[in-house]
Amino acid sequence: MATNEFFSIDTFREKLNGGSKANLFRIQIEPEETITGVDLSNLSILCKSGAIPAFTLGVIEVPFRGRRIKIPGDRTYADWTATFINDDNQNIRKSFDNWLNSIVDVNGENALRDGTDSYRCTITVSQLKPDGSVARKYKLFDAFPTDVSAIDLSYDTTDAVQEFTVTFQYHYLDVGVGDGEPAAGSGS
C-alpha cells in the first residue's frame, strides 16, 4: 500500500531542512557620503530586530462591458523599521539624531541644497544560514531615516536595556540570493 508523502512527517522534515531562523540576520546601513557625527560601525551588532521588506504590486481595474479587468499596476514599498539597543555611550542614538539633523536641522536648514546624496544610504538586510553564510539578501536603495522613536524612561523599569526604533523611507529594493549567487532584481 503506497503512502501519501503529503502527510509524511519525514517528508516535511526533509523539505524544511531545519527552517530559516528568525534570529539569524544582519542589518547593514551604508550612507552614500560621510555624514558628520554619524558612526554606524557597531550598528549590525546592536540591531535587535528588523524585517524582510514588504512590497506590494498595485492593481489597475479597467471597466469592460460591465466587468472589471484587473491588470498589474505599480510596485510600492512600505516603510522599513528596525529596533536598536542603546549602548551606554548612546553612539547609535546620537548617530541617528545627527543624521536627521543633517537632513533638516533645528534651524530649518534643509540638506537638499547639498543634493540628496548627502543623506541617503543603502540598507542591506541579510538572512543568514546557521554557518553564517548569506541565504538571501535585500538591498534598500536611496533610504533615509524619517522617524527615531522615543526611549521610555522610568524608575519602575529594572533589568532592561534601552531600545528605540528607526523608520526609513526608500525608493526601491533589489532581492538577491546567497553568497556568490547572482541577484534577482525587483527594480526601480
PDB file of C-alpha atoms in Angstrom:
ATOM      1  CA  MET A   1       0.000   0.000   0.000  1.00  0.00           C
ATOM      2  CA  ALA A   2       1.510   3.367  -1.068  1.00  0.00           C
ATOM      3  CA  THR A   3       1.783   6.185   1.473  1.00  0.00           C
ATOM      4  CA  ASN A   4       0.826   9.753   0.697  1.00  0.00           C
ATOM      5  CA  GLU A   5       4.005  11.857   1.033  1.00  0.00           C
ATOM      6  CA  PHE A   6       1.929  14.951   1.766  1.00  0.00           C
ATOM      7  CA  PHE A   7       1.033  13.516   5.194  1.00  0.00           C
ATOM      8  CA  SER A   8       4.527  12.176   5.986  1.00  0.00           C
ATOM      9  CA  ILE A   9       6.418  13.881   8.831  1.00  0.00           C
ATOM     10  CA  ASP A  10       9.674  12.613   7.336  1.00  0.00           C
ATOM     11  CA  THR A  11       8.904  14.357   4.038  1.00  0.00           C
ATOM     12  CA  PHE A  12       8.095  17.552   5.922  1.00  0.00           C
ATOM     13  CA  ARG A  13      11.397  17.439   7.857  1.00  0.00           C
ATOM     14  CA  GLU A  14      13.322  16.789   4.642  1.00  0.00           C
ATOM     15  CA  LYS A  15      11.708  19.752   2.842  1.00  0.00           C
ATOM     16  CA  LEU A  16      12.048  22.067   5.857  1.00  0.00           C
ATOM     17  CA  ASN A  17      15.784  21.338   6.092  1.00  0.00           C
ATOM     18  CA  GLY A  18      15.986  22.931   9.552  1.00  0.00           C
ATOM     19  CA  GLY A  19      13.971  26.004   8.581  1.00  0.00           C
ATOM     20  CA  SER A  20      15.117  29.589   8.254  1.00  0.00           C
ATOM     21  CA  LYS A  21      15.713  31.031  11.733  1.00  0.00           C
ATOM     22  CA  ALA A  22      14.282  34.482  12.526  1.00  0.00           C
ATOM     23  CA  ASN A  23      17.254  35.324  14.772  1.00  0.00           C
ATOM     24  CA  LEU A  24      19.880  34.751  12.061  1.00  0.00           C
ATOM     25  CA  PHE A  25      20.116  38.107  10.301  1.00  0.00           C
ATOM     26  CA  ARG A  26      22.464  41.031   9.741  1.00  0.00           C
ATOM     27  CA  ILE A  27      21.471  44.633   9.053  1.00  0.00           C
ATOM     28  CA  GLN A  28      23.974  46.992   7.433  1.00  0.00           C
ATOM     29  CA  ILE A  29      23.393  50.682   6.759  1.00  0.00           C
ATOM     30  CA  GLU A  30      25.869  52.432   4.474  1.00  0.00           C
ATOM     31  CA  PRO A  31      25.457  56.184   3.850  1.00  0.00           C
ATOM     32  CA  GLU A  32      26.316  57.272   0.305  1.00  0.00           C
ATOM     33  CA  GLU A  33      28.513  60.057   1.694  1.00  0.00           C
ATOM     34  CA  THR A  34      30.113  60.702   5.064  1.00  0.00           C
ATOM     35  CA  ILE A  35      27.579  62.344   7.377  1.00  0.00           C
ATOM     36  CA  THR A  36      29.053  64.472  10.160  1.00  0.00           C
ATOM     37  CA  GLY A  37      28.523  62.885  13.578  1.00  0.00           C
ATOM     38  CA  VAL A  38      27.191  59.589  12.193  1.00  0.00           C
ATOM     39  CA  ASP A  39      29.115  56.450  13.219  1.00  0.00           C
ATOM     40  CA  LEU A  40      27.290  53.229  12.373  1.00  0.00           C
ATOM     41  CA  SER A  41      30.264  50.894  12.906  1.00  0.00           C
ATOM     42  CA  ASN A  42      28.508  48.953  15.723  1.00  0.00           C
ATOM     43  CA  LEU A  43      25.062  49.064  14.161  1.00  0.00           C
ATOM     44  CA  SER A  44      24.941  45.423  12.984  1.00  0.00           C
ATOM     45  CA  ILE A  45      25.615  44.022  16.449  1.00  0.00           C
ATOM     46  CA  LEU A  46      23.271  46.487  18.222  1.00  0.00           C
ATOM     47  CA  CYS A  47      20.366  45.949  15.827  1.00  0.00           C
ATOM     48  CA  LYS A  48      17.890  43.893  17.846  1.00  0.00           C
ATOM     49  CA  SER A  49      15.316  43.398  15.112  1.00  0.00           C
ATOM     50  CA  GLY A  50      14.388  44.340  11.596  1.00  0.00           C
ATOM     51  CA  ALA A  51      12.136  42.896   8.941  1.00  0.00           C
ATOM     52  CA  ILE A  52      12.192  41.479   5.475  1.00  0.00           C
ATOM     53  CA  PRO A  53      10.960  44.500   3.498  1.00  0.00           C
ATOM     54  CA  ALA A  54       7.370  44.475   2.292  1.00  0.00           C
ATOM     55  CA  PHE A  55       6.344  45.471  -1.189  1.00  0.00           C
ATOM     56  CA  THR A  56       3.007  45.498  -2.947  1.00  0.00           C
ATOM     57  CA  LEU A  57       2.021  45.273  -6.573  1.00  0.00           C
ATOM     58  CA  GLY A  58      -0.885  47.595  -7.204  1.00  0.00           C
ATOM     59  CA  VAL A  59      -3.883  46.648  -9.291  1.00  0.00           C
ATOM     60  CA  ILE A  60      -5.488  48.721 -12.034  1.00  0.00           C
ATOM     61  CA  GLU A  61      -9.136  47.936 -12.643  1.00  0.00           C
ATOM     62  CA  VAL A  62     -10.255  48.574 -16.195  1.00  0.00           C
ATOM     63  CA  PRO A  63     -14.031  48.559 -16.771  1.00  0.00           C
ATOM     64  CA  PHE A  64     -15.099  46.487 -19.750  1.00  0.00           C
ATOM     65  CA  ARG A  65     -18.766  45.829 -20.572  1.00  0.00           C
ATOM     66  CA  GLY A  66     -19.981  45.586 -17.015  1.00  0.00           C
ATOM     67  CA  ARG A  67     -16.943  43.715 -15.714  1.00  0.00           C
ATOM     68  CA  ARG A  68     -13.663  44.877 -14.246  1.00  0.00           C
ATOM     69  CA  ILE A  69     -10.474  43.525 -15.750  1.00  0.00           C
ATOM     70  CA  LYS A  70      -7.557  43.610 -13.305  1.00  0.00           C
ATOM     71  CA  ILE A  71      -4.057  44.284 -14.578  1.00  0.00           C
ATOM     72  CA  PRO A  72      -0.810  44.777 -12.625  1.00  0.00           C
ATOM     73  CA  GLY A  73      -0.050  48.337 -11.570  1.00  0.00           C
ATOM     74  CA  ASP A  74       2.931  49.972  -9.922  1.00  0.00           C
ATOM     75  CA  ARG A  75       5.067  48.384  -7.250  1.00  0.00           C
ATOM     76  CA  THR A  76       5.028  50.266  -3.940  1.00  0.00           C
ATOM     77  CA  TYR A  77       7.252  49.853  -0.914  1.00  0.00           C
ATOM     78  CA  ALA A  78       6.218  50.093   2.729  1.00  0.00           C
ATOM     79  CA  ASP A  79       8.196  51.969   5.383  1.00  0.00           C
ATOM     80  CA  TRP A  80      11.027  49.899   6.845  1.00  0.00           C
ATOM     81  CA  THR A  81      11.666  49.881  10.602  1.00  0.00           C
ATOM     82  CA  ALA A  82      14.451  48.442  12.766  1.00  0.00           C
ATOM     83  CA  THR A  83      14.889  48.298  16.547  1.00  0.00           C
ATOM     84  CA  PHE A  84      18.247  49.128  18.118  1.00  0.00           C
ATOM     85  CA  ILE A  85      19.706  48.537  21.563  1.00  0.00           C
ATOM     86  CA  ASN A  86      21.070  51.748  23.083  1.00  0.00           C
ATOM     87  CA  ASP A  87      24.703  51.344  24.165  1.00  0.00           C
ATOM     88  CA  ASP A  88      25.999  53.074  27.300  1.00  0.00           C
ATOM     89  CA  ASN A  89      27.562  55.916  25.288  1.00  0.00           C
ATOM     90  CA  GLN A  90      24.412  56.204  23.146  1.00  0.00           C
ATOM     91  CA  ASN A  91      26.538  56.236  19.984  1.00  0.00           C
ATOM     92  CA  ILE A  92      23.893  54.719  17.698  1.00  0.00           C
ATOM     93  CA  ARG A  93      21.155  57.012  19.056  1.00  0.00           C
ATOM     94  CA  LYS A  94      23.413  60.082  18.663  1.00  0.00           C
ATOM     95  CA  SER A  95      24.218  58.995  15.116  1.00  0.00           C
ATOM     96  CA  PHE A  96      20.551  58.831  14.120  1.00  0.00           C
ATOM     97  CA  ASP A  97      19.841  62.159  15.850  1.00  0.00           C
ATOM     98  CA  ASN A  98      22.747  63.738  13.935  1.00  0.00           C
ATOM     99  CA  TRP A  99      21.596  62.115  10.688  1.00  0.00           C
ATOM    100  CA  LEU A 100      18.095  63.583  10.985  1.00  0.00           C
ATOM    101  CA  ASN A 101      19.598  66.950  11.915  1.00  0.00           C
ATOM    102  CA  SER A 102      21.768  66.825   8.786  1.00  0.00           C
ATOM    103  CA  ILE A 103      18.639  66.409   6.638  1.00  0.00           C
ATOM    104  CA  VAL A 104      16.726  69.270   8.261  1.00  0.00           C
ATOM    105  CA  ASP A 105      18.437  70.914  11.211  1.00  0.00           C
ATOM    106  CA  VAL A 106      16.764  72.631  14.139  1.00  0.00           C
ATOM    107  CA  ASN A 107      17.060  75.989  12.370  1.00  0.00           C
ATOM    108  CA  GLY A 108      15.046  74.645   9.425  1.00  0.00           C
ATOM    109  CA  GLU A 109      18.016  74.432   7.072  1.00  0.00           C
ATOM    110  CA  ASN A 110      17.458  71.696   4.512  1.00  0.00           C
ATOM    111  CA  ALA A 111      20.176  69.322   3.238  1.00  0.00           C
ATOM    112  CA  LEU A 112      18.564  69.192  -0.205  1.00  0.00           C
ATOM    113  CA  ARG A 113      20.609  72.229  -1.169  1.00  0.00           C
ATOM    114  CA  ASP A 114      23.640  69.904  -0.984  1.00  0.00           C
ATOM    115  CA  GLY A 115      21.915  67.201  -3.058  1.00  0.00           C
ATOM    116  CA  THR A 116      20.192  64.041  -1.909  1.00  0.00           C
ATOM    117  CA  ASP A 117      23.433  62.017  -1.771  1.00  0.00           C
ATOM    118  CA  SER A 118      24.293  63.951   1.384  1.00  0.00           C
ATOM    119  CA  TYR A 119      21.784  61.965   3.460  1.00  0.00           C
ATOM    120  CA  ARG A 120      20.771  58.826   1.520  1.00  0.00           C
ATOM    121  CA  CYS A 121      22.012  55.330   2.273  1.00  0.00           C
ATOM    122  CA  THR A 122      21.780  51.714   1.185  1.00  0.00           C
ATOM    123  CA  ILE A 123      20.346  49.285   3.726  1.00  0.00           C
ATOM    124  CA  THR A 124      21.199  45.607   3.399  1.00  0.00           C
ATOM    125  CA  VAL A 125      19.065  43.034   5.207  1.00  0.00           C
ATOM    126  CA  SER A 126      20.702  39.601   5.081  1.00  0.00           C
ATOM    127  CA  GLN A 127      19.086  36.364   6.160  1.00  0.00           C
ATOM    128  CA  LEU A 128      21.849  34.085   7.420  1.00  0.00           C
ATOM    129  CA  LYS A 129      22.269  30.335   7.452  1.00  0.00           C
ATOM    130  CA  PRO A 130      23.468  28.610  10.654  1.00  0.00           C
ATOM    131  CA  ASP A 131      27.055  28.628   9.293  1.00  0.00           C
ATOM    132  CA  GLY A 132      26.944  32.455   8.894  1.00  0.00           C
ATOM    133  CA  SER A 133      26.721  32.485   5.104  1.00  0.00           C
ATOM    134  CA  VAL A 134      24.021  34.565   3.433  1.00  0.00           C
ATOM    135  CA  ALA A 135      20.867  32.721   2.361  1.00  0.00           C
ATOM    136  CA  ARG A 136      19.085  35.756   0.884  1.00  0.00           C
ATOM    137  CA  LYS A 137      19.820  39.468   0.703  1.00  0.00           C
ATOM    138  CA  TYR A 138      17.578  42.513   0.354  1.00  0.00           C
ATOM    139  CA  LYS A 139      19.062  45.908  -0.583  1.00  0.00           C
ATOM    140  CA  LEU A 140      17.000  49.038   0.017  1.00  0.00           C
ATOM    141  CA  PHE A 141      18.244  51.921  -2.110  1.00  0.00           C
ATOM    142  CA  ASP A 142      18.081  55.681  -1.551  1.00  0.00           C
ATOM    143  CA  ALA A 143      16.918  55.180   2.045  1.00  0.00           C
ATOM    144  CA  PHE A 144      16.870  57.797   4.764  1.00  0.00           C
ATOM    145  CA  PRO A 145      15.519  57.897   8.320  1.00  0.00           C
ATOM    146  CA  THR A 146      12.224  59.687   8.886  1.00  0.00           C
ATOM    147  CA  ASP A 147      11.405  58.771  12.485  1.00  0.00           C
ATOM    148  CA  VAL A 148      13.526  57.992  15.555  1.00  0.00           C
ATOM    149  CA  SER A 149      11.264  56.781  18.359  1.00  0.00           C
ATOM    150  CA  ALA A 150      11.184  57.913  21.944  1.00  0.00           C
ATOM    151  CA  ILE A 151      13.065  55.990  24.625  1.00  0.00           C
ATOM    152  CA  ASP A 152      10.870  55.365  27.645  1.00  0.00           C
ATOM    153  CA  LEU A 153      12.485  56.133  30.990  1.00  0.00           C
ATOM    154  CA  SER A 154      11.002  55.054  34.318  1.00  0.00           C
ATOM    155  CA  TYR A 155      12.021  54.390  37.928  1.00  0.00           C
ATOM    156  CA  ASP A 156       9.863  51.265  37.697  1.00  0.00           C
ATOM    157  CA  THR A 157      11.971  49.688  34.964  1.00  0.00           C
ATOM    158  CA  THR A 158      14.633  47.258  36.140  1.00  0.00           C
ATOM    159  CA  ASP A 159      16.680  44.637  34.357  1.00  0.00           C
ATOM    160  CA  ALA A 160      16.135  46.260  30.957  1.00  0.00           C
ATOM    161  CA  VAL A 161      18.314  47.935  28.370  1.00  0.00           C
ATOM    162  CA  GLN A 162      17.042  50.947  26.437  1.00  0.00           C
ATOM    163  CA  GLU A 163      15.734  50.325  22.934  1.00  0.00           C
ATOM    164  CA  PHE A 164      14.461  52.574  20.173  1.00  0.00           C
ATOM    165  CA  THR A 165      13.152  52.157  16.655  1.00  0.00           C
ATOM    166  CA  VAL A 166      14.093  53.977  13.471  1.00  0.00           C
ATOM    167  CA  THR A 167      11.779  54.161  10.468  1.00  0.00           C
ATOM    168  CA  PHE A 168      13.207  54.597   6.977  1.00  0.00           C
ATOM    169  CA  GLN A 169      11.751  55.532   3.614  1.00  0.00           C
ATOM    170  CA  TYR A 170      13.372  54.120   0.480  1.00  0.00           C
ATOM    171  CA  HIS A 171      12.807  54.309  -3.270  1.00  0.00           C
ATOM    172  CA  TYR A 172      13.179  50.666  -4.321  1.00  0.00           C
ATOM    173  CA  LEU A 173      14.776  47.369  -3.398  1.00  0.00           C
ATOM    174  CA  ASP A 174      16.661  44.529  -5.036  1.00  0.00           C
ATOM    175  CA  VAL A 175      16.261  40.969  -3.863  1.00  0.00           C
ATOM    176  CA  GLY A 176      19.371  38.827  -4.106  1.00  0.00           C
ATOM    177  CA  VAL A 177      20.231  35.289  -3.233  1.00  0.00           C
ATOM    178  CA  GLY A 178      23.010  33.797  -1.134  1.00  0.00           C
ATOM    179  CA  ASP A 179      26.770  34.309  -1.163  1.00  0.00           C
ATOM    180  CA  GLY A 180      28.263  34.187  -4.639  1.00  0.00           C
ATOM    181  CA  GLU A 181      24.941  33.744  -6.442  1.00  0.00           C
ATOM    182  CA  PRO A 182      23.541  36.306  -8.898  1.00  0.00           C
ATOM    183  CA  ALA A 183      20.914  38.767  -7.700  1.00  0.00           C
ATOM    184  CA  ALA A 184      17.366  38.767  -8.988  1.00  0.00           C
ATOM    185  CA  GLY A 185      16.398  42.450  -9.142  1.00  0.00           C
ATOM    186  CA  SER A 186      12.963  43.676  -8.264  1.00  0.00           C
ATOM    187  CA  GLY A 187      13.971  47.001  -9.688  1.00  0.00           C
ATOM    188  CA  SER A 188      13.161  50.631  -9.675  1.00  0.00           C
TER     189      SER A 188
END
